[in-house]
Every structure is written in C-alpha cells, then in structure tokens.
Amino acid sequence: MQQPVASTQELAQELVFREHQIALLQVEASMLAAELLRSGFLEDEGYNSPTDWLRFNCHLTDKVASDRINVGEHLAELPMSVDYLRDGEIGYSHLSVMARTAEAVGKRFAERELLPLALELTPGKFYYKTLHYRHSV
C-alpha cells in the first residue's frame, strides 16, 4: 500500500523535530569530548591536538571539532542555556556561541544577560551581539 505524501507543514515539523534531536545529540557529544579531553586520552593518542583527534576519528571539520570541545568544557557555566536547548527554544549553534563567549570573557561571563538575546536572535545575529558583550564586560 502506498503511503500518502506528507504535507509541507508535516515535512517542516518533522525537520524541526529532527534538528532538535540532532542538537541534543551534539550536546551529548560535547560532554563526551570534554570528558575525553580531561582524561588525557586525546593527547596520549599522538595527535597534534584534541581537535585533530576529533577531526580524524569523528570525521568533523576543525570548527565543528573545536565547538564540541568548547561547548563540553563550558556546559557547567551554561545550565539555563542547556535547559532552553532541551526545550527547543535555542539550538546548538546558540549554545556554541554562548560557550565561546564564556571562554573569551572568563569569570565576567553572565549567562543570564545573554539568554534573552539567544532566544530572540538567529545564531548568526546572536554571535555579533556577543562580540559587543565581550567588549563591554
């Protein structure tokens, strides 16, 4: 029996659902990457950097590998962002921008100040707003 063709609305909803599932998996991968980094395994394998290990073994680009490590290293500073991601309010790209901002500003990082922007803006626009934030703190 032939399945009925899904409506474009159903296709759109399915795509959003799938991307959300991917974002959740990316958070899990980030946790694993950070755990491997802390264990020393990534350096002991003889690669130039932990990012290189991820690039070669997980078939990632340099930026994606770096994002996995950076997000994983900063998850403890991003509990509200992770909650919003789990609820589907922001995506992994927003979380990556948050983590890079936390890395850049250190102890001055205030997740609560940036969350309204993450909720309102696309990841690209959010990135540019965080550049202003970096210079203001």
Short mmCIF file of C-alpha atoms in Angstrom, two decimals:
data_model
loop_
_atom_site.label_atom_id
_atom_site.label_comp_id
_atom_site.label_asym_id
_atom_site.label_seq_id
_atom_site.Cartn_x
_atom_site.Cartn_y
_atom_site.Cartn_z
CA MET A 1 0.00 0.00 0.00
CA GLN A 2 1.33 3.41 -0.96
CA GLN A 3 1.82 5.91 1.87
CA PRO A 4 0.14 9.29 1.46
CA VAL A 5 2.53 12.11 0.74
CA ALA A 6 3.14 14.27 3.78
CA SER A 7 2.00 17.85 3.62
CA THR A 8 4.62 20.55 3.53
CA GLN A 9 3.58 21.51 7.07
CA GLU A 10 4.22 17.94 8.24
CA LEU A 11 7.58 17.92 6.49
CA ALA A 12 8.51 21.21 8.13
CA GLN A 13 7.51 19.94 11.57
CA GLU A 14 9.48 16.74 11.04
CA LEU A 15 12.56 18.70 10.02
CA VAL A 16 12.36 20.91 13.11
CA PHE A 17 11.92 17.80 15.27
CA ARG A 18 14.91 16.07 13.67
CA GLU A 19 17.16 19.13 14.04
CA HIS A 20 16.21 19.33 17.71
CA GLN A 21 17.15 15.67 18.16
CA ILE A 22 20.47 16.36 16.44
CA ALA A 23 21.10 19.32 18.79
CA LEU A 24 20.52 17.08 21.80
CA LEU A 25 22.98 14.55 20.41
CA GLN A 26 25.51 17.33 19.80
CA VAL A 27 25.30 18.28 23.48
CA GLU A 28 25.93 14.65 24.43
CA ALA A 29 28.87 14.50 22.01
CA SER A 30 30.23 17.69 23.57
CA MET A 31 30.05 16.12 27.02
CA LEU A 32 31.94 13.07 25.78
CA ALA A 33 34.57 15.21 24.04
CA ALA A 34 35.19 17.21 27.22
CA GLU A 35 35.40 14.03 29.27
CA LEU A 36 37.94 12.54 26.86
CA LEU A 37 39.92 15.78 26.97
CA ARG A 38 40.02 15.73 30.79
CA SER A 39 41.12 12.08 30.76
CA GLY A 40 44.23 12.88 28.71
CA PHE A 41 43.27 10.25 26.13
CA LEU A 42 43.07 12.71 23.25
CA GLU A 43 46.62 13.96 23.86
CA ASP A 44 48.00 10.46 24.51
CA GLU A 45 46.87 9.28 21.08
CA GLY A 46 49.70 11.21 19.41
CA TYR A 47 47.65 13.78 17.54
CA ASN A 48 48.70 17.42 17.37
CA SER A 49 45.65 18.47 19.36
CA PRO A 50 42.39 17.12 20.76
CA THR A 51 40.65 18.85 17.87
CA ASP A 52 42.74 16.85 15.41
CA TRP A 53 41.72 13.59 17.07
CA LEU A 54 38.06 14.55 16.70
CA ARG A 55 38.57 15.66 13.10
CA PHE A 56 40.13 12.37 12.07
CA ASN A 57 38.14 9.92 14.17
CA CYS A 58 34.72 11.58 14.13
CA HIS A 59 35.03 12.96 10.58
CA LEU A 60 34.45 16.57 11.61
CA THR A 61 35.70 19.89 10.33
CA ASP A 62 38.10 21.85 12.52
CA LYS A 63 35.38 24.28 13.59
CA VAL A 64 32.88 21.57 14.48
CA ALA A 65 35.50 19.63 16.45
CA SER A 66 36.52 22.79 18.27
CA ASP A 67 32.87 23.56 19.05
CA ARG A 68 32.36 20.09 20.54
CA ILE A 69 35.30 20.57 22.90
CA ASN A 70 34.48 24.17 23.76
CA VAL A 71 30.82 23.50 24.49
CA GLY A 72 31.71 20.45 26.54
CA GLU A 73 34.22 22.39 28.60
CA HIS A 74 31.71 25.16 29.39
CA LEU A 75 28.49 23.21 29.96
CA ALA A 76 28.71 23.76 33.72
CA GLU A 77 28.52 27.51 33.07
CA LEU A 78 25.52 27.16 30.76
CA PRO A 79 22.80 25.35 32.72
CA MET A 80 19.98 27.67 31.64
CA SER A 81 21.10 27.55 28.01
CA VAL A 82 21.11 23.76 28.08
CA ASP A 83 17.59 23.82 29.54
CA TYR A 84 16.41 26.14 26.75
CA LEU A 85 18.07 23.90 24.17
CA ARG A 86 16.38 20.82 25.63
CA ASP A 87 13.06 22.68 25.43
CA GLY A 88 13.71 23.56 21.78
CA GLU A 89 13.93 27.31 22.42
CA ILE A 90 17.51 27.65 21.16
CA GLY A 91 19.76 25.45 19.06
CA TYR A 92 23.23 24.01 19.40
CA SER A 93 24.65 26.94 17.44
CA HIS A 94 23.36 29.32 20.12
CA LEU A 95 24.97 27.11 22.76
CA SER A 96 28.25 27.17 20.87
CA VAL A 97 28.20 30.97 20.74
CA MET A 98 27.50 31.06 24.48
CA ALA A 99 30.41 28.72 25.17
CA ARG A 100 32.80 30.74 23.01
CA THR A 101 31.70 33.89 24.81
CA ALA A 102 32.25 32.23 28.19
CA GLU A 103 35.72 31.22 27.04
CA ALA A 104 36.52 34.75 25.87
CA VAL A 105 35.35 36.69 28.92
CA GLY A 106 36.15 34.22 31.67
CA LYS A 107 34.76 34.97 35.13
CA ARG A 108 32.88 38.01 33.82
CA PHE A 109 30.55 35.76 31.82
CA ALA A 110 26.89 36.15 32.78
CA GLU A 111 24.67 33.64 31.00
CA ARG A 112 21.52 35.33 32.31
CA GLU A 113 22.38 38.56 30.45
CA LEU A 114 22.80 36.83 27.10
CA LEU A 115 19.88 34.40 27.18
CA PRO A 116 17.23 36.93 26.11
CA LEU A 117 19.30 37.67 23.02
CA ALA A 118 19.76 33.97 22.26
CA LEU A 119 16.01 33.46 22.49
CA GLU A 120 15.29 36.40 20.20
CA LEU A 121 18.02 36.18 17.55
CA THR A 122 19.31 33.73 14.99
CA PRO A 123 22.69 32.20 15.89
CA GLY A 124 24.48 34.47 13.42
CA LYS A 125 22.99 37.68 14.76
CA PHE A 126 23.45 36.42 18.31
CA TYR A 127 27.16 35.92 17.60
CA TYR A 128 27.55 39.57 16.59
CA LYS A 129 25.70 40.74 19.70
CA THR A 130 28.05 38.65 21.84
CA LEU A 131 31.00 40.44 20.27
CA HIS A 132 29.61 43.69 21.68
CA TYR A 133 29.08 41.96 25.02
CA ARG A 134 32.70 40.78 25.08
CA HIS A 135 33.92 44.35 24.73
CA SER A 136 31.50 45.71 27.32
CA VAL A 137 32.46 43.47 30.23
#
